Coordinates of N, CA and C in Angstrom, one line a residue:
M158 N -90.3 18.6 -92.5 CA -90.6 18.3 -91.1 C -89.3 17.6 -90.5
R159 N -89.0 18.2 -89.4 CA -87.8 17.7 -88.8 C -88.1 16.9 -87.5
R160 N -88.8 15.8 -87.7 CA -89.2 15.0 -86.5 C -88.0 14.4 -85.7
W161 N -86.9 14.2 -86.5 CA -85.7 13.6 -85.8 C -85.1 14.5 -84.8
G162 N -85.3 15.8 -85.0 CA -84.8 16.7 -84.0 C -85.6 16.6 -82.7
R163 N -86.9 16.5 -82.8 CA -87.7 16.4 -81.5 C -87.4 15.1 -80.8
R164 N -87.3 14.0 -81.6 CA -87.0 12.7 -80.9 C -85.6 12.8 -80.2
G165 N -84.6 13.4 -80.9 CA -83.3 13.4 -80.3 C -83.3 14.2 -79.0
G166 N -84.1 15.3 -79.0 CA -84.1 16.2 -77.7 C -84.8 15.4 -76.6
A167 N -85.8 14.7 -76.9 CA -86.5 13.9 -75.8 C -85.6 12.8 -75.3
A168 N -84.9 12.2 -76.2 CA -84.0 11.1 -75.7 C -82.8 11.6 -74.8
D169 N -82.3 12.8 -75.3 CA -81.2 13.4 -74.5 C -81.7 13.8 -73.1
T170 N -82.9 14.3 -73.0 CA -83.5 14.7 -71.7 C -83.7 13.5 -70.8
A171 N -84.1 12.3 -71.3 CA -84.3 11.1 -70.5 C -83.0 10.6 -70.0
V172 N -81.9 10.7 -70.8 CA -80.6 10.2 -70.4 C -80.1 11.1 -69.3
A173 N -80.2 12.4 -69.4 CA -79.7 13.3 -68.4 C -80.5 13.1 -67.1
D174 N -81.8 12.8 -67.1 CA -82.5 12.6 -65.9 C -82.1 11.3 -65.2
R175 N -81.8 10.3 -65.9 CA -81.3 9.0 -65.3 C -79.9 9.2 -64.7
A176 N -79.0 10.1 -65.3 CA -77.7 10.3 -64.8 C -77.7 11.1 -63.5
T177 N -78.6 12.0 -63.4 CA -78.7 12.8 -62.2 C -79.4 12.1 -61.0
A178 N -80.3 11.2 -61.4 CA -81.0 10.5 -60.4 C -80.2 9.5 -59.5
G179 N -79.0 9.1 -60.1 CA -78.2 8.1 -59.3 C -78.7 6.7 -59.5
P180 N -78.0 5.8 -58.8 CA -78.3 4.4 -58.9 C -79.7 4.1 -58.3
P181 N -80.4 3.1 -58.7 CA -81.7 2.8 -58.2 C -81.6 2.2 -56.8
V182 N -82.5 2.6 -55.9 CA -82.5 2.1 -54.5 C -83.2 0.8 -54.5
Q183 N -82.6 -0.2 -53.9 CA -83.3 -1.5 -53.8 C -84.2 -1.6 -52.6
K184 N -85.4 -2.0 -52.8 CA -86.3 -2.0 -51.7 C -86.0 -3.2 -50.8
G185 N -86.3 -3.0 -49.5 CA -86.1 -4.0 -48.5 C -84.8 -4.0 -47.8
L186 N -83.8 -3.1 -48.2 CA -82.5 -3.1 -47.6 C -82.5 -2.0 -46.6
V187 N -81.9 -2.3 -45.4 CA -81.8 -1.3 -44.3 C -80.4 -0.8 -44.2
P188 N -80.1 0.5 -44.2 CA -78.7 1.0 -44.1 C -78.0 0.5 -42.8
E189 N -76.7 0.3 -43.0 CA -75.9 -0.2 -41.9 C -75.8 0.8 -40.8
R190 N -75.8 0.3 -39.5 CA -75.6 1.2 -38.4 C -74.2 1.1 -37.9
A191 N -73.7 2.3 -37.5 CA -72.3 2.3 -37.0 C -72.1 1.5 -35.7
A192 N -71.0 0.8 -35.6 CA -70.8 0.0 -34.4 C -70.6 0.9 -33.2
P193 N -71.2 0.5 -32.1 CA -71.1 1.3 -30.9 C -69.7 1.4 -30.4
E194 N -69.3 2.6 -29.9 CA -68.0 2.7 -29.3 C -67.8 2.0 -28.0
R195 N -66.7 1.3 -27.9 CA -66.5 0.6 -26.7 C -65.7 1.4 -25.7
P196 N -65.9 1.2 -24.4 CA -65.1 2.0 -23.4 C -63.6 1.7 -23.5
V197 N -62.8 2.7 -23.0 CA -61.4 2.6 -23.0 C -61.0 1.4 -22.1
G198 N -60.1 0.6 -22.7 CA -59.5 -0.5 -21.9 C -60.2 -1.9 -22.2
E199 N -61.4 -1.9 -22.7 CA -62.0 -3.1 -23.1 C -61.5 -3.7 -24.4
P200 N -61.6 -5.0 -24.6 CA -61.1 -5.6 -25.9 C -61.8 -5.0 -27.1
G201 N -61.0 -4.5 -28.0 CA -61.6 -3.9 -29.2 C -61.8 -2.4 -29.0
G202 N -61.6 -1.8 -27.8 CA -61.8 -0.4 -27.6 C -60.5 0.3 -27.7
P203 N -60.5 1.6 -27.6 CA -59.2 2.4 -27.7 C -58.3 2.1 -26.5
V204 N -57.1 2.3 -26.7 CA -56.1 2.0 -25.7 C -55.8 3.3 -24.9
A205 N -55.8 3.2 -23.6 CA -55.6 4.4 -22.8 C -54.1 4.8 -22.8
E206 N -53.9 6.1 -23.0 CA -52.5 6.6 -23.0 C -52.0 6.8 -21.6
A207 N -50.7 6.6 -21.4 CA -50.1 6.8 -20.1 C -50.0 8.3 -19.8
V208 N -50.5 8.8 -18.7 CA -50.5 10.2 -18.4 C -49.5 10.4 -17.2
P209 N -48.5 11.3 -17.3 CA -47.6 11.5 -16.2 C -48.4 12.1 -15.0
P210 N -47.9 11.8 -13.8 CA -48.6 12.3 -12.6 C -48.5 13.9 -12.6
G211 N -49.6 14.5 -12.3 CA -49.6 15.9 -12.2 C -49.3 16.4 -10.8
P212 N -49.4 17.7 -10.6 CA -49.1 18.3 -9.3 C -49.9 17.7 -8.2
G213 N -49.3 17.2 -7.1 CA -50.1 16.6 -6.0 C -50.2 15.1 -6.1
E214 N -49.9 14.5 -7.2 CA -50.0 13.1 -7.3 C -48.7 12.4 -7.0
P215 N -48.7 11.4 -6.1 CA -47.5 10.7 -5.7 C -46.9 9.9 -6.9
P216 N -45.7 10.0 -7.3 CA -45.1 9.3 -8.4 C -44.7 7.9 -8.0
L217 N -44.5 7.6 -6.7 CA -44.1 6.3 -6.2 C -45.1 5.8 -5.2
S218 N -45.0 4.5 -5.0 CA -45.9 3.9 -3.9 C -45.3 4.3 -2.6
P219 N -46.1 4.2 -1.5 CA -45.7 4.5 -0.2 C -44.4 3.7 0.3
A220 N -44.4 2.4 -0.1 CA -43.2 1.6 0.3 C -42.0 2.1 -0.4
L221 N -42.0 2.4 -1.6 CA -40.8 2.9 -2.3 C -40.4 4.3 -1.8
R222 N -41.4 5.1 -1.5 CA -41.1 6.4 -0.9 C -40.3 6.3 0.4
M223 N -40.9 5.4 1.3 CA -40.2 5.2 2.6 C -38.8 4.6 2.4
T224 N -38.6 3.7 1.5 CA -37.3 3.2 1.2 C -36.3 4.3 0.8
A225 N -36.8 5.1 -0.2 CA -35.9 6.2 -0.7 C -35.6 7.2 0.5
M226 N -36.5 7.5 1.3 CA -36.3 8.4 2.4 C -35.4 7.8 3.5
A227 N -35.5 6.5 3.7 CA -34.6 5.8 4.6 C -33.1 5.8 4.1
L228 N -33.0 5.6 2.8 CA -31.6 5.7 2.2 C -31.1 7.1 2.3
A229 N -31.9 8.1 2.0 CA -31.4 9.5 2.2 C -31.1 9.8 3.6
F230 N -31.8 9.3 4.5 CA -31.5 9.6 6.0 C -30.2 8.9 6.3
A231 N -29.9 7.7 5.9 CA -28.7 7.0 6.1 C -27.5 7.8 5.5
G232 N -27.7 8.3 4.3 CA -26.7 9.1 3.7 C -26.4 10.4 4.4
M233 N -27.5 11.0 4.9 CA -27.3 12.3 5.6 C -26.6 12.0 7.0
V234 N -26.9 10.9 7.6 CA -26.2 10.6 8.9 C -24.7 10.4 8.6
G235 N -24.4 9.6 7.6 CA -23.0 9.4 7.2 C -22.3 10.7 6.8
F236 N -23.0 11.6 6.1 CA -22.4 12.9 5.8 C -22.2 13.8 7.0
A237 N -23.1 13.7 8.0 CA -23.0 14.5 9.2 C -21.7 14.1 10.0
V238 N -21.4 12.8 10.0 CA -20.2 12.3 10.7 C -19.0 12.8 10.0
V239 N -19.0 12.8 8.7 CA -17.8 13.3 7.9 C -17.7 14.8 8.1
L240 N -18.8 15.5 8.1 CA -18.8 17.0 8.3 C -18.2 17.3 9.7
A241 N -18.6 16.6 10.7 CA -18.2 16.8 12.0 C -16.7 16.6 12.2
R242 N -16.2 15.6 11.5 CA -14.7 15.3 11.6 C -13.9 16.3 10.9
L243 N -14.5 16.9 9.8 CA -13.7 17.8 9.0 C -13.8 19.2 9.6
T244 N -14.8 19.5 10.3 CA -15.0 20.9 10.8 C -14.9 21.1 12.3
L245 N -15.1 20.1 13.1 CA -15.2 20.3 14.5 C -14.1 19.6 15.3
E246 N -13.1 19.0 14.6 CA -12.0 18.5 15.3 C -10.9 19.6 15.5
P247 N -10.4 19.7 16.8 CA -9.4 20.7 17.0 C -8.1 20.5 16.2
S248 N -7.4 21.6 15.9 CA -6.2 21.6 15.2 C -5.2 22.6 15.8
A249 N -4.4 22.2 16.7 CA -3.5 23.1 17.4 C -2.5 23.7 16.4
A250 N -2.1 23.0 15.4 CA -1.1 23.5 14.4 C -1.7 24.6 13.6
S251 N -3.0 24.7 13.5 CA -3.6 25.8 12.7 C -3.9 27.1 13.4
V252 N -3.5 27.1 14.7 CA -3.9 28.3 15.5 C -3.2 29.6 14.9
P253 N -1.9 29.5 14.6 CA -1.3 30.8 14.0 C -1.8 31.2 12.7
L254 N -2.5 30.3 11.9 CA -2.9 30.5 10.6 C -4.4 31.0 10.5
T255 N -5.2 30.7 11.5 CA -6.6 31.0 11.5 C -6.9 32.4 11.9
H256 N -7.9 33.0 11.4 CA -8.4 34.3 11.8 C -9.9 34.4 11.3
T257 N -10.6 35.1 12.1 CA -12.1 35.3 11.8 C -12.2 36.2 10.5
N258 N -13.1 35.8 9.7 CA -13.4 36.6 8.5 C -14.9 36.7 8.3
V259 N -15.3 38.0 8.3 CA -16.8 38.3 8.1 C -17.0 39.1 6.9
R260 N -16.0 39.3 6.1 CA -16.1 40.1 4.8 C -16.1 39.1 3.7
P261 N -17.2 39.0 3.0 CA -17.3 38.0 1.8 C -16.2 38.3 0.8
G262 N -15.5 37.2 0.4 CA -14.5 37.3 -0.7 C -13.1 37.5 -0.2
D263 N -12.8 37.8 1.1 CA -11.5 38.0 1.5 C -10.7 36.7 1.5
S264 N -11.3 35.6 2.1 CA -10.6 34.4 2.1 C -10.4 33.7 0.8
I265 N -11.4 33.9 -0.1 CA -11.4 33.4 -1.4 C -10.2 34.1 -2.2
A266 N -10.1 35.4 -2.0 CA -9.0 36.1 -2.7 C -7.6 35.6 -2.1
D267 N -7.5 35.3 -0.8 CA -6.3 34.8 -0.3 C -5.9 33.5 -0.9
Y268 N -6.9 32.6 -1.0 CA -6.7 31.3 -1.6 C -6.2 31.4 -3.0
I269 N -6.7 32.3 -3.8 CA -6.3 32.5 -5.2 C -5.0 33.1 -5.3
N270 N -4.7 34.2 -4.6 CA -3.5 35.0 -4.8 C -2.3 34.5 -4.0
Q271 N -2.4 33.9 -2.8 CA -1.3 33.6 -2.0 C -0.9 32.1 -2.1
G272 N -1.9 31.2 -2.2 CA -1.6 29.8 -2.2 C -1.2 29.3 -3.6
T273 N -0.6 28.1 -3.6 CA -0.3 27.4 -4.8 C -1.6 26.9 -5.5
F274 N -1.5 26.5 -6.7 CA -2.7 26.0 -7.4 C -3.3 24.8 -6.7
R275 N -2.5 23.9 -6.2 CA -3.0 22.8 -5.5 C -3.8 23.2 -4.2
D276 N -3.2 24.1 -3.5 CA -3.9 24.5 -2.3 C -5.2 25.3 -2.6
T277 N -5.1 26.0 -3.7 CA -6.4 26.8 -4.1 C -7.5 25.8 -4.4
V278 N -7.2 24.8 -5.2 CA -8.2 23.8 -5.6 C -8.6 23.0 -4.4
K279 N -7.7 22.7 -3.5 CA -8.1 22.0 -2.2 C -9.1 22.8 -1.4
Q280 N -8.8 24.1 -1.2 CA -9.6 24.9 -0.3 C -10.9 25.2 -0.9
L281 N -10.9 25.7 -2.2 CA -12.1 26.1 -2.8 C -13.0 24.9 -3.2
G282 N -12.3 23.9 -3.8 CA -13.1 22.7 -4.2 C -13.6 21.9 -3.1
G283 N -12.8 21.8 -2.0 CA -13.2 21.1 -0.8 C -14.5 21.7 -0.2
N284 N -14.5 23.0 -0.1 CA -15.7 23.6 0.5 C -16.9 23.5 -0.4
I285 N -16.7 23.5 -1.7 CA -17.8 23.4 -2.6 C -18.4 21.9 -2.5
L286 N -17.5 20.9 -2.5 CA -17.9 19.6 -2.4 C -18.6 19.3 -1.1
L287 N -18.2 20.0 -0.1 CA -18.8 19.8 1.3 C -20.3 20.2 1.3
G288 N -20.7 21.0 0.4 CA -22.1 21.4 0.3 C -23.0 20.6 -0.7
V289 N -22.3 19.8 -1.5 CA -23.1 19.1 -2.5 C -24.1 18.1 -1.9
P290 N -23.8 17.3 -0.8 CA -24.8 16.4 -0.3 C -26.0 17.1 0.2
F291 N -25.9 18.4 0.6 CA -27.2 19.1 1.0 C -28.1 19.2 -0.1
G292 N -27.6 19.6 -1.3 CA -28.4 19.8 -2.5 C -29.0 18.5 -3.0
V293 N -28.3 17.3 -2.8 CA -28.8 16.0 -3.3 C -29.8 15.4 -2.3
L294 N -29.5 15.4 -1.0 CA -30.2 14.6 0.0 C -31.4 15.4 0.6
L295 N -31.3 16.7 0.7 CA -32.4 17.4 1.3 C -33.7 17.3 0.6
P296 N -33.8 17.4 -0.8 CA -35.0 17.3 -1.5 C -35.7 16.0 -1.3
V297 N -34.9 14.9 -1.0 CA -35.5 13.6 -0.8 C -35.9 13.4 0.7
L298 N -35.1 13.9 1.6 CA -35.4 13.7 3.0 C -36.4 14.6 3.6
V299 N -36.4 15.8 3.1 CA -37.3 16.9 3.6 C -38.1 17.4 2.4
P300 N -39.3 17.0 2.2 CA -40.1 17.4 1.0 C -40.3 18.9 1.0
R301 N -40.5 19.5 2.2 CA -40.7 21.0 2.3 C -39.5 21.8 1.9
A302 N -38.3 21.2 1.9 CA -37.1 21.9 1.6 C -36.8 21.9 0.1
R303 N -37.7 21.3 -0.7 CA -37.5 21.3 -2.2 C -37.6 22.7 -2.7
G304 N -36.8 23.0 -3.7 CA -36.8 24.3 -4.3 C -35.4 24.9 -4.2
L305 N -35.0 25.6 -5.2 CA -33.6 26.1 -5.3 C -33.3 27.0 -4.1
I306 N -34.2 28.0 -3.8 CA -33.9 29.0 -2.8 C -33.9 28.3 -1.4
R307 N -34.9 27.4 -1.2 CA -35.0 26.7 0.1 C -33.8 25.8 0.4
V308 N -33.3 25.1 -0.6 CA -32.1 24.3 -0.4 C -30.9 25.2 0.0
V309 N -30.7 26.3 -0.8 CA -29.6 27.1 -0.5 C -29.7 27.8 0.9
L310 N -30.9 28.2 1.3 CA -31.1 28.8 2.6 C -30.8 27.8 3.7
A311 N -31.4 26.6 3.5 CA -31.2 25.6 4.6 C -29.7 25.3 4.7
T312 N -29.0 25.2 3.6 CA -27.5 24.9 3.7 C -26.8 26.0 4.4
A313 N -27.1 27.3 4.0 CA -26.5 28.4 4.6 C -26.7 28.5 6.1
V314 N -27.9 28.2 6.6 CA -28.2 28.2 8.0 C -27.4 27.2 8.8
V315 N -27.4 25.9 8.2 CA -26.6 24.9 8.9 C -25.1 25.2 8.9
M316 N -24.6 25.7 7.9 CA -23.1 26.0 7.8 C -22.8 27.2 8.7
V317 N -23.7 28.2 8.8 CA -23.4 29.3 9.7 C -23.3 28.8 11.2
L318 N -24.2 27.9 11.5 CA -24.2 27.3 12.9 C -22.8 26.6 13.1
V319 N -22.4 25.8 12.1 CA -21.2 25.1 12.2 C -20.0 26.1 12.3
E320 N -20.0 27.1 11.5 CA -18.9 28.1 11.6 C -18.9 28.8 13.0
L321 N -20.1 29.1 13.6 CA -20.2 29.7 14.9 C -19.6 28.8 16.0
V322 N -19.9 27.5 15.9 CA -19.3 26.6 16.8 C -17.8 26.5 16.7
Q323 N -17.4 26.5 15.4 CA -15.9 26.4 15.2 C -15.2 27.6 15.9
G324 N -15.7 28.8 15.6 CA -15.1 30.0 16.2 C -15.2 30.1 17.7
A325 N -16.2 29.5 18.3 CA -16.4 29.6 19.7 C -15.7 28.6 20.6
I326 N -15.7 27.3 20.2 CA -15.2 26.3 21.1 C -14.1 25.4 20.5
V327 N -13.9 25.5 19.2 CA -12.9 24.5 18.6 C -11.6 25.2 18.4
T328 N -10.5 24.6 19.0 CA -9.2 25.1 18.9 C -8.7 25.0 17.4
G329 N -8.1 26.1 16.9 CA -7.5 26.1 15.6 C -8.5 26.3 14.5
R330 N -9.8 26.6 14.9 CA -10.8 26.9 13.9 C -11.3 28.3 14.1
A331 N -11.9 28.9 13.1 CA -12.4 30.3 13.1 C -13.6 30.4 12.2
F332 N -14.4 31.4 12.5 CA -15.6 31.7 11.7 C -15.1 32.3 10.4
D333 N -15.6 31.8 9.3 CA -15.3 32.3 7.9 C -16.5 32.3 7.1
I334 N -17.0 33.5 6.7 CA -18.2 33.6 5.9 C -18.0 33.1 4.5
D335 N -16.7 33.1 4.0 CA -16.5 32.5 2.7 C -16.7 31.0 2.6
D336 N -16.5 30.3 3.7 CA -16.8 28.9 3.8 C -18.3 28.7 3.6
V337 N -19.1 29.5 4.2 CA -20.6 29.4 4.1 C -21.0 29.6 2.6
I338 N -20.4 30.6 2.0 CA -20.7 30.9 0.6 C -20.3 29.8 -0.3
L339 N -19.2 29.2 -0.1 CA -18.7 28.1 -0.9 C -19.6 26.8 -0.7
N340 N -19.9 26.6 0.6 CA -20.8 25.4 0.9 C -22.2 25.6 0.2
S341 N -22.7 26.8 0.3 CA -24.0 27.0 -0.4 C -23.9 26.9 -1.9
A342 N -22.8 27.3 -2.5 CA -22.6 27.1 -3.9 C -22.6 25.6 -4.2
G343 N -22.0 24.8 -3.4 CA -22.0 23.4 -3.6 C -23.4 22.8 -3.5
A344 N -24.2 23.2 -2.5 CA -25.5 22.7 -2.4 C -26.4 23.1 -3.7
L345 N -26.1 24.3 -4.2 CA -26.8 24.8 -5.4 C -26.5 23.8 -6.6
L346 N -25.2 23.5 -6.7 CA -24.7 22.7 -7.8 C -25.3 21.3 -7.6
G347 N -25.3 20.7 -6.4 CA -25.9 19.4 -6.2 C -27.4 19.3 -6.5
Y348 N -28.1 20.4 -6.2 CA -29.5 20.4 -6.4 C -29.8 20.5 -7.9
L349 N -29.1 21.3 -8.6 CA -29.4 21.4 -10.1 C -29.0 20.2 -10.8
V350 N -27.9 19.5 -10.4 CA -27.5 18.3 -11.1 C -28.3 17.1 -10.8
L351 N -28.6 16.9 -9.6 CA -29.3 15.6 -9.2 C -30.5 15.7 -8.2
G352 N -30.3 16.7 -7.3 CA -31.3 16.7 -6.2 C -32.7 17.1 -6.7
R353 N -32.8 17.9 -7.7 CA -34.2 18.3 -8.2 C -34.9 17.1 -8.8
R354 N -34.2 16.3 -9.6 CA -34.8 15.1 -10.2 C -35.1 14.1 -9.1
L355 N -34.3 13.9 -8.2 CA -34.6 12.9 -7.1 C -35.8 13.3 -6.3
G356 N -35.9 14.6 -6.0 CA -37.0 15.0 -5.2 C -38.3 14.9 -6.0
R357 N -38.3 15.1 -7.3 CA -39.6 15.0 -8.1 C -39.9 13.5 -8.3
S358 N -38.9 12.6 -8.3 CA -39.2 11.2 -8.5 C -39.7 10.5 -7.2
V359 N -39.5 11.1 -6.1 CA -39.8 10.4 -4.8 C -41.1 11.0 -4.3
H360 N -41.3 12.4 -4.3 CA -42.4 13.0 -3.7 C -43.3 13.6 -4.7
P361 N -44.6 13.9 -4.4 CA -45.5 14.5 -5.3 C -45.0 15.9 -5.7
R362 N -45.3 16.3 -6.9 CA -44.8 17.6 -7.3 C -45.6 18.7 -6.5
R363 N -44.9 19.7 -6.2 CA -45.5 20.9 -5.4 C -46.4 21.6 -6.3
R364 N -47.5 22.1 -5.6 CA -48.5 23.0 -6.3 C -48.0 24.4 -6.2
H365 N -47.6 25.0 -7.3 CA -47.2 26.4 -7.3 C -48.4 27.3 -7.6
W366 N -48.2 28.6 -7.4 CA -49.3 29.6 -7.6 C -49.7 29.6 -9.0
W367 N -48.8 29.3 -10.0 CA -49.3 29.4 -11.4 C -50.1 28.2 -11.8
H368 N -50.1 27.1 -11.0 CA -51.0 26.0 -11.3 C -52.4 26.4 -11.1
R369 N -52.7 27.3 -10.1 CA -54.1 27.7 -9.9 C -54.6 28.6 -11.0
L370 N -53.7 29.2 -11.8 CA -54.1 30.1 -12.9 C -54.5 29.3 -14.2
R371 N -54.1 28.1 -14.2 CA -54.4 27.3 -15.4 C -55.8 26.9 -15.5
R372 N -56.4 27.1 -16.6 CA -57.9 26.7 -16.7 C -58.0 25.2 -16.9
R373 N -59.0 24.7 -16.2 CA -59.2 23.3 -16.4 C -60.0 23.1 -17.7
P374 N -59.7 22.0 -18.4 CA -60.5 21.8 -19.7 C -62.0 21.5 -19.4
A375 N -62.8 22.1 -20.2 CA -64.3 21.8 -20.0 C -64.6 20.4 -20.4
P376 N -65.6 19.8 -19.6 CA -65.9 18.4 -19.9 C -66.6 18.3 -21.3
A377 N -66.4 17.1 -22.0 CA -67.0 16.9 -23.3 C -68.5 16.8 -23.2
P378 N -69.2 17.4 -24.2 CA -70.7 17.3 -24.1 C -71.2 15.9 -24.3
A379 N -72.2 15.6 -23.6 CA -72.8 14.2 -23.7 C -73.4 14.0 -25.0
D380 N -73.3 12.7 -25.5 CA -73.8 12.4 -26.8 C -75.3 12.0 -26.6
P381 N -76.3 12.7 -27.1 CA -77.7 12.4 -26.9 C -78.1 11.0 -27.4
G382 N -77.4 10.6 -28.5 CA -77.8 9.3 -29.1 C -77.1 8.1 -28.5
A383 N -76.3 8.3 -27.4 CA -75.5 7.2 -26.8 C -76.5 6.3 -26.1
A384 N -77.5 6.8 -25.4 CA -78.4 5.9 -24.7 C -79.3 5.0 -25.6
S385 N -79.6 5.5 -26.8 CA -80.4 4.7 -27.7 C -79.6 3.7 -28.5
R386 N -78.3 3.7 -28.4 CA -77.5 2.7 -29.1 C -77.6 1.3 -28.5
P387 N -77.6 0.3 -29.3 CA -77.6 -1.1 -28.7 C -76.4 -1.4 -27.9

């Protein structure tokens, strides 16, 4: 008779049952409830992250915007005075040297081929620098003029008018289409370097057509157990 074998099997079964059953549950204990989530910004709650202003949201207060626009206006007035003195003052000594140019590139080629290096830099660089203030100040002063194409077109229109006045009534001055091209290039340079950033920092960002194509994120589903929490 092998009774020890039957006893050993029963003992092993009891041990296995206790191992799988886990620790005994104590009566009278209530499981802990999770602490309720606190709103953003309250003590102990999550910290709100800084979100940059989106399209249409003003990045500055109205007072700061008006101050920036007033400074841009003062700068534009000063630039207009300098522009008038450089372009609209008569020059009798230049009468034999001036001629009307309506073919793009002719005057630029003359500056490069016939003049000295100093004269070339003076003529080309001077006309380019003359257009830089347009690219820097227009985006701040005129919000609707923001944009690469708009700044270049506005500069070209103003400088064409200046060249027409030069050729019509100013002694020693003549219309030159290359001056308009160089001035517009200067405005383009000023806008890319500084004007674009200044315009975005002062005025709300423009709403482009691709902003309407972006899908708005769906609202988060409401938590059904939030109302029953203490």
